[in-house]
Short mmCIF file of C-alpha atoms in Angstrom, two decimals:
data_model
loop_
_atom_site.label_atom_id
_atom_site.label_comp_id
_atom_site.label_asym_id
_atom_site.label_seq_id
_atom_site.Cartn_x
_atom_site.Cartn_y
_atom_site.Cartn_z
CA UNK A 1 0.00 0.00 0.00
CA UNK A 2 2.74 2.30 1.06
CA UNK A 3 4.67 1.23 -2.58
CA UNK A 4 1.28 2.30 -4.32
CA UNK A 5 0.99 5.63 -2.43
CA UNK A 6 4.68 6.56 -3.30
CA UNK A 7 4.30 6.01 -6.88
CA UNK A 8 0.38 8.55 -7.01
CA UNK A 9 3.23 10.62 -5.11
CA UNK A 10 5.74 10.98 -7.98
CA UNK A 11 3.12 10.77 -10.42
CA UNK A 12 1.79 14.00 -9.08
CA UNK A 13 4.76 15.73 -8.33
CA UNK A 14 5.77 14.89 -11.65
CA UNK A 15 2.58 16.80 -13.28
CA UNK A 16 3.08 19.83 -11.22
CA UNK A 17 6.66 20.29 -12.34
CA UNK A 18 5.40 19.77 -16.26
CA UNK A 19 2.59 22.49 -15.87
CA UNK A 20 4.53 24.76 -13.92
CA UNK A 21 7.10 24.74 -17.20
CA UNK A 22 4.33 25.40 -19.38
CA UNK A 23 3.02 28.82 -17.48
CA UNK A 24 6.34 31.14 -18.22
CA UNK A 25 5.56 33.34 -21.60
CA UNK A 26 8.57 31.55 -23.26
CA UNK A 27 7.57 28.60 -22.84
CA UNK A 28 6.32 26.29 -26.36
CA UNK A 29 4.09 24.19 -24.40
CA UNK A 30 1.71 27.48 -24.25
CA UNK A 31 -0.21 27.69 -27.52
CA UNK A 32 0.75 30.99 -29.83
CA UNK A 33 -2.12 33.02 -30.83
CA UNK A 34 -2.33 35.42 -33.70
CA UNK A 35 -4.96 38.13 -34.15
CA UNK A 36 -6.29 37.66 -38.20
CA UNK A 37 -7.84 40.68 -40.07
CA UNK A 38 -10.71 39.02 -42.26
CA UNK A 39 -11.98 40.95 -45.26
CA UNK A 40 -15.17 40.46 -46.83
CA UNK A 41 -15.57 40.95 -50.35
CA UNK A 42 -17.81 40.33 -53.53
CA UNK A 43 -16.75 40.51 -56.55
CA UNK A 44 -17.08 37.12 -58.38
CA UNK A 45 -19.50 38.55 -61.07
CA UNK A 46 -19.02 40.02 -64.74
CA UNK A 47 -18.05 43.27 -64.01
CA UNK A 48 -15.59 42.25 -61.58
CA UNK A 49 -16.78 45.30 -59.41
CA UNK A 50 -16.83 44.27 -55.67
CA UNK A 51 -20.61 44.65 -54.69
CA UNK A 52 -20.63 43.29 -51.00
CA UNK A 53 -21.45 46.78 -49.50
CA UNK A 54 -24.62 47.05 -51.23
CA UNK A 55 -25.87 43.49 -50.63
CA UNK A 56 -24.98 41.81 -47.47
CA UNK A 57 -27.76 41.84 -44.97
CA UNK A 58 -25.53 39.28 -42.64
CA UNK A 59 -23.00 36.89 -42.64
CA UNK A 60 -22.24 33.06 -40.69
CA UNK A 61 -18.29 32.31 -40.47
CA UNK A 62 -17.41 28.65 -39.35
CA UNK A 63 -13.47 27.74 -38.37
CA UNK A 64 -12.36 24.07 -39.06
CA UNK A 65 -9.51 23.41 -37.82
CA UNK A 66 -6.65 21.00 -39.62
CA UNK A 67 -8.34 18.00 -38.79
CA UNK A 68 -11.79 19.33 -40.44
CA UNK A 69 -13.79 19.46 -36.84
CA UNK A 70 -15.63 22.96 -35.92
CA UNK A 71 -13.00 24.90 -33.83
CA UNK A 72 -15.56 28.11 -33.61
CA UNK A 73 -19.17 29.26 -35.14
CA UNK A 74 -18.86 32.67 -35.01
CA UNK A 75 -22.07 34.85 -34.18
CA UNK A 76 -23.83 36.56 -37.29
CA UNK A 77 -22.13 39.37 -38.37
CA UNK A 78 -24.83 41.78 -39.52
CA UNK A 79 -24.66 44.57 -41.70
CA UNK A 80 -24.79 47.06 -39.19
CA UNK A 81 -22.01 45.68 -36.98
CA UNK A 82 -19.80 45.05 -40.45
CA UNK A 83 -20.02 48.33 -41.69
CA UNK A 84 -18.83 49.97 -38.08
CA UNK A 85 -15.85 47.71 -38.56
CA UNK A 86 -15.13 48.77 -42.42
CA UNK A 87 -16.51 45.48 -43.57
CA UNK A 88 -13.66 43.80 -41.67
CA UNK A 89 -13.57 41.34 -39.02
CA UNK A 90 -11.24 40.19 -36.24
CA UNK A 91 -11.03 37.14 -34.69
CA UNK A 92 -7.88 35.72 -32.69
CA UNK A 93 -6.42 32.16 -33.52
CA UNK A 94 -3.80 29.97 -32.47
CA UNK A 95 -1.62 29.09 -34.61
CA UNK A 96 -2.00 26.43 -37.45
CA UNK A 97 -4.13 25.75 -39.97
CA UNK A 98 -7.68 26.26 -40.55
CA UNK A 99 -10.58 26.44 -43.20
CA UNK A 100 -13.05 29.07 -43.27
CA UNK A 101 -16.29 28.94 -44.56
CA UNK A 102 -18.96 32.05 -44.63
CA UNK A 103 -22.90 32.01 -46.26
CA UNK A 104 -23.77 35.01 -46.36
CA UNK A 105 -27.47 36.69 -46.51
CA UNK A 106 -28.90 32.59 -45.79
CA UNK A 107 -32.71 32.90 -44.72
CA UNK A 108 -35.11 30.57 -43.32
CA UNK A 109 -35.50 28.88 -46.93
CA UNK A 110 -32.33 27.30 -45.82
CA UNK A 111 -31.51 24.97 -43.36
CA UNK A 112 -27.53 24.67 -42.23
CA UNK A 113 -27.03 21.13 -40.62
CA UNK A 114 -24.55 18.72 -39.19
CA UNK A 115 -21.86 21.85 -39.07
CA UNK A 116 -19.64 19.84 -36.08
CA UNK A 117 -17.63 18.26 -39.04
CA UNK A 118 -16.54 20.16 -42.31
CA UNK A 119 -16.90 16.99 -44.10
CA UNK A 120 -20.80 16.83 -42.93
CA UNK A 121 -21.76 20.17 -42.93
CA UNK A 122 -24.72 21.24 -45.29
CA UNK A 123 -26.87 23.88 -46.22
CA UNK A 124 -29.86 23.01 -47.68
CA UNK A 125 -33.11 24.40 -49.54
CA UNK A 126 -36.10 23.80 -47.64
CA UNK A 127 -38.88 22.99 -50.59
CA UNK A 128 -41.75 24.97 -50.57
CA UNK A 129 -44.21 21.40 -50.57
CA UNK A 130 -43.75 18.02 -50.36
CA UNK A 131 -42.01 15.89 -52.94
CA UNK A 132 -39.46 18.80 -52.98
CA UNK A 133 -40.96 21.33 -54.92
CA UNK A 134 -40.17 25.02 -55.03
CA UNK A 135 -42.42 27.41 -56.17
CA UNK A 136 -41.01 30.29 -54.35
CA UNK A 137 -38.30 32.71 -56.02
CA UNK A 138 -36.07 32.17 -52.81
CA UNK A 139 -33.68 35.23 -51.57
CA UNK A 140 -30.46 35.03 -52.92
CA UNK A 141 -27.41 33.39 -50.87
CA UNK A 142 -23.91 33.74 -51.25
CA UNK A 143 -20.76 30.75 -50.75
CA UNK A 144 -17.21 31.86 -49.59
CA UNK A 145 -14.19 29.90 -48.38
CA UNK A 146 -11.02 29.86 -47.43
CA UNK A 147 -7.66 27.72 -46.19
CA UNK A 148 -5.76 29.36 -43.72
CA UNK A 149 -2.47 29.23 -42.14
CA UNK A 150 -2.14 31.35 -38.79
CA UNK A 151 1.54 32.19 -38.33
CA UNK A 152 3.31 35.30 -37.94
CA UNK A 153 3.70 36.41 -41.63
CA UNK A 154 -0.81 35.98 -41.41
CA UNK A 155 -1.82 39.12 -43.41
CA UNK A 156 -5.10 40.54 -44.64
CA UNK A 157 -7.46 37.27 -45.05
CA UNK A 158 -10.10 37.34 -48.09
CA UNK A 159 -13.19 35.61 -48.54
CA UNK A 160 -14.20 36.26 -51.93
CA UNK A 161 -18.53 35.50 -51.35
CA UNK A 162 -19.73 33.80 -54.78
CA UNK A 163 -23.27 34.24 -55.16
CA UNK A 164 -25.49 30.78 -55.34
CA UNK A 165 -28.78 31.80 -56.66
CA UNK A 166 -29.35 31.54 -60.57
CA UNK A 167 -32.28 32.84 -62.65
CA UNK A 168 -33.14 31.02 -65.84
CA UNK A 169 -35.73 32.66 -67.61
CA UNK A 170 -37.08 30.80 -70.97
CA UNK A 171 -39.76 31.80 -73.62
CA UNK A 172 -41.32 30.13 -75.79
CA UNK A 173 -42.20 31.14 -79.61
CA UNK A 174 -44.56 29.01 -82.06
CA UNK A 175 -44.73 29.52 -85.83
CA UNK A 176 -48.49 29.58 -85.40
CA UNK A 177 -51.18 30.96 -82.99
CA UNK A 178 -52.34 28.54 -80.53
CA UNK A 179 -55.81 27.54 -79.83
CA UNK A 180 -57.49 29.37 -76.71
CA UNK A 181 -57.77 25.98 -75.02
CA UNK A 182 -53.82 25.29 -75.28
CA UNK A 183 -51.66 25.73 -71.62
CA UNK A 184 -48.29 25.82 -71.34
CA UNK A 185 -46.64 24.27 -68.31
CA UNK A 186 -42.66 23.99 -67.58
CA UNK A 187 -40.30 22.83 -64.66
CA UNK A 188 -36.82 22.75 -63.39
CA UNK A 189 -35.97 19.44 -61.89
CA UNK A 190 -32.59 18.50 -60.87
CA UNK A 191 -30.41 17.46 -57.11
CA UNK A 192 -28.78 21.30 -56.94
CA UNK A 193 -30.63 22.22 -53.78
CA UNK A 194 -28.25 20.56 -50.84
CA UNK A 195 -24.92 22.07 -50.36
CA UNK A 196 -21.46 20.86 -48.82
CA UNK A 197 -19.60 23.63 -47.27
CA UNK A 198 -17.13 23.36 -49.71
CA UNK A 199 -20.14 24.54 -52.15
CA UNK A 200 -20.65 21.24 -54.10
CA UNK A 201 -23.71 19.14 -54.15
CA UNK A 202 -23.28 15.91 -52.10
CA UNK A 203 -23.95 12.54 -54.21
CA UNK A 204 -26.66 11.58 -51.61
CA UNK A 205 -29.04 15.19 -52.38
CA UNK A 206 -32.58 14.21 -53.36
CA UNK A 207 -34.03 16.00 -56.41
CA UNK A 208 -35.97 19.17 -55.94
CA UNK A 209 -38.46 20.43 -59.23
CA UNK A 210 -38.48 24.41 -59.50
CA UNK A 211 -41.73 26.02 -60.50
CA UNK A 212 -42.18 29.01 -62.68
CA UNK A 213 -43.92 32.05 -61.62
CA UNK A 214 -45.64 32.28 -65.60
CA UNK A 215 -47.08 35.32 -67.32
CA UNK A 216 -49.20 34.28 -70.46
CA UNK A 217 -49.54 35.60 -74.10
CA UNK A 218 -51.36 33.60 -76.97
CA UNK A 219 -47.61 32.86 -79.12
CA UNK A 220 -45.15 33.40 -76.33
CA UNK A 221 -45.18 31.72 -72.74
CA UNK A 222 -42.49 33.57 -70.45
CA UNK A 223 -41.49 31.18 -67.54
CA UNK A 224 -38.99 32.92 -64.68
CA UNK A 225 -37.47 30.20 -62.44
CA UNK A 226 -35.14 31.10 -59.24
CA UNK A 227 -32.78 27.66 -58.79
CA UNK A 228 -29.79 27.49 -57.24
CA UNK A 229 -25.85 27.30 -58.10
CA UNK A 230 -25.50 26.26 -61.87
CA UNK A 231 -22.74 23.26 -61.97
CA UNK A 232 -20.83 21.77 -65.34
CA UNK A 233 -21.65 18.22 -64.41
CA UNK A 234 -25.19 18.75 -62.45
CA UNK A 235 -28.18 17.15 -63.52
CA UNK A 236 -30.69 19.87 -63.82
CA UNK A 237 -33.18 19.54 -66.99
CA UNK A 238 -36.10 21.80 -68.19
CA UNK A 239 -39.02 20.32 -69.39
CA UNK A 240 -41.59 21.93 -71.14
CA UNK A 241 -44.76 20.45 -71.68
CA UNK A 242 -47.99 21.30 -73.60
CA UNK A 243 -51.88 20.99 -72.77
CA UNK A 244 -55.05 21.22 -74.43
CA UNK A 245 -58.33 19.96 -73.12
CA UNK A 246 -59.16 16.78 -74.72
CA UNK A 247 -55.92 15.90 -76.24
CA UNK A 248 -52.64 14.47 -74.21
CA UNK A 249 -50.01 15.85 -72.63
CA UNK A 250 -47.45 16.12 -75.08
CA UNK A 251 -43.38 17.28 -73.57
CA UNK A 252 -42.51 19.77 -76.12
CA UNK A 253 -38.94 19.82 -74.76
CA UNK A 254 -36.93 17.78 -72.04
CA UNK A 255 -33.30 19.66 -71.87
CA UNK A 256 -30.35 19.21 -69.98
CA UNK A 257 -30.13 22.57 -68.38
CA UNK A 258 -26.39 22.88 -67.87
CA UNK A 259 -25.36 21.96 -71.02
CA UNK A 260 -27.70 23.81 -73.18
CA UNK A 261 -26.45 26.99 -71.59
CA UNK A 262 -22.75 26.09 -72.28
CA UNK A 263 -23.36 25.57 -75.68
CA UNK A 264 -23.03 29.58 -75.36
CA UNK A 265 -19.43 30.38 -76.13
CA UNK A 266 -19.47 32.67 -73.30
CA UNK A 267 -19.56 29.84 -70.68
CA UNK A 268 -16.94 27.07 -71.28
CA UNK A 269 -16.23 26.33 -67.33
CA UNK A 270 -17.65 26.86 -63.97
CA UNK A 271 -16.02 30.16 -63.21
CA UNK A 272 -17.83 31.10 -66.14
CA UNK A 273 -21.16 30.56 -64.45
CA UNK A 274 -20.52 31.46 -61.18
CA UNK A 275 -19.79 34.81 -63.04
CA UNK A 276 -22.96 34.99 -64.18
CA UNK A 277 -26.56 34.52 -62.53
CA UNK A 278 -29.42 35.27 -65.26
CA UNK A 279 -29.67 33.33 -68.28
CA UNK A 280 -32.43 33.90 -71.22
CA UNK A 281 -33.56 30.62 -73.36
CA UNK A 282 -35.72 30.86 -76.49
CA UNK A 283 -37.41 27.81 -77.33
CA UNK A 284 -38.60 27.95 -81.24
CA UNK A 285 -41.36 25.58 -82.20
CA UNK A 286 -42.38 24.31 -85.74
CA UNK A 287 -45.58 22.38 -86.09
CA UNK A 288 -45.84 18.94 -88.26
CA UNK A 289 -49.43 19.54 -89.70
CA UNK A 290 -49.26 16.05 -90.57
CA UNK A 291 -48.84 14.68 -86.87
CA UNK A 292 -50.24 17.47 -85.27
CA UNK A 293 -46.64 17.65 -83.09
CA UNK A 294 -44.29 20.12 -82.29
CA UNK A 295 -40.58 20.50 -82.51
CA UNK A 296 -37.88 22.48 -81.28
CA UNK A 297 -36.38 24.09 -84.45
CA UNK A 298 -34.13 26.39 -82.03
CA UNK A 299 -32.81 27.21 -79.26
CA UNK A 300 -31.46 30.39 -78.23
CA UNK A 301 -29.52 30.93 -75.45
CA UNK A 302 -28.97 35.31 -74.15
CA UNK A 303 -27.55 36.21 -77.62
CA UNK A 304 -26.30 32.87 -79.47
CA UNK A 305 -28.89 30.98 -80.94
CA UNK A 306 -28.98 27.08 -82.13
CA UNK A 307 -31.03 25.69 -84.86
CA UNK A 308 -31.55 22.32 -86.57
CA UNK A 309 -30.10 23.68 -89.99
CA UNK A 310 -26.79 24.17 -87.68
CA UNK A 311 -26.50 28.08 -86.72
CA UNK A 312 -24.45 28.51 -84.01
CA UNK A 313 -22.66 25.30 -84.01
#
């Protein structure tokens, strides 16, 4: 018993003498902190003109730390408390390396999740009804990140915020008046509604279908559709479908969203559509009188146009 006793004895005396050596200001058992100037910008658009003054409403930061777990959530920054501060923010850090990730102007059409690993974090679109569909033009939301190494030659840190919300807006032209019993309908459907923090869409998102907020003339059917962030390899597709009372159905057009745009000169990679966040399609429709069908005859996407004779290509 007296043997046992000895060695809690030496144990402890042995941990007082290694904390005591870790107290002095010199000492590297003491972790180094660094204060880190963050700056906020915007300016991930076509004009390259940095906009985040005149559009952030507030901001949520999240630090990972190397090993991808949340090291802090900081409270939402707000406008008001942003622009006291020069649209800067402080923070202090120890040192080593970090990832930080900010959305920026994210309402309660979203729904951040899981944030205690940066490997699990989301942010997703809450659908508007069940089955995932969206009928509202949701408020748009804005993606920044950035690695981070705290040491002493830390300078100015930017996070460049990327905006995430796309409008498509498509018309739709026949070569002949349509009957007063004809309606038009048309839908987005696709999986780019869930969001890793890294701004990708996980493999595991279910789809959501994005509804048009239509205005109606006899020959041309505007649709206006809100989605979220356009991707070169996402899934989205636009269907377009026509109906007349005693007749049915019949899909006028079933697209692959992405990849229609592209065909566009202007857009040949993704920092070509982050860039942007309106596109204008043109849908051009011949009728067979023979089958009483339509066809797409062209496609026009903001000022380059596609047709079945080849213009464009």
């Amino acid at each position: 018993m007296k043997h046992i006793q000895s060695i809690i004895a030496i144990c402890l005396a042995a941990s007082m003498v290694f904390l005591s050596s870790c107290i002095g200001e010199d000492s590297d058992c003491a972790p180094v902190t660094r204060e880190v100037t963050i700056l906020l910008r915007c300016d991930i658009n076509t004009t390259g003109a940095d906009v985040f003054t005149t559009i952030v409403k507030h901001v949520d930061l999240y630090v990972y730390d190397n090993a991808g777990a949340l090291y802090r959530k900081v409270e939402r920054l707000t406008k008001e408390q942003l622009s006291a501060t020069d649209y800067i923010h402080n923070m202090v850090l120890p040192e080593g390396n970090y990832t930080l990730v900010a959305w920026m102007n994210a309402s309660d059409e979203f729904e951040i999740s899981e944030i205690e690993e940066l490997s699990t974090a989301r942010l997703k679109l809450i659908p508007c009804e069940e089955g995932g569909v969206v009928k509202a033009n949701t408020q748009p939301i804005y993606h920044g990140s950035r690695v981070l190494t705290v040491n002493p030659e830390t300078g100015i840190v930017v996070i460049n915020m990327m905006k995430n919300t796309n409008y498509v807006n498509v018309t739709t032209n026949f070569n002949r008046t349509l009957p007063q019993s004809v309606n038009l309908q048309a839908y987005i459907t696709g999986t780019n509604g869930h969001y890793t923090f890294e701004n990708n869409c996980p493999g595991e998102s279910p789809a959501y279908t994005y509804m048009p907020q239509p205005a109606t003339t006899r020959t041309t059917y505007p649709f206006a559709f809100t989605t979220q962030r356009l991707m070169v390899d996402d899934d989205l597709r636009l269907v377009i479908i026509k109906q007349e009372a005693g007749k049915d159905d019949e899909q006028l057009a079933d697209i692959e969203l992405t990849p229609t745009i592209m065909r566009n000169p202007l857009y040949n990679e993704q920092q070509d559509l982050d860039k942007h966040d309106t596109y204008d399609l043109e849908f051009m429709f011949e009728h067979d009188g023979e089958d009483d069908t339509w066809a797409v005859v062209g496609i026009r996407v903001d000022d380059w146009t596609w047709s079945s004779s080849g213009t464009g290509l």
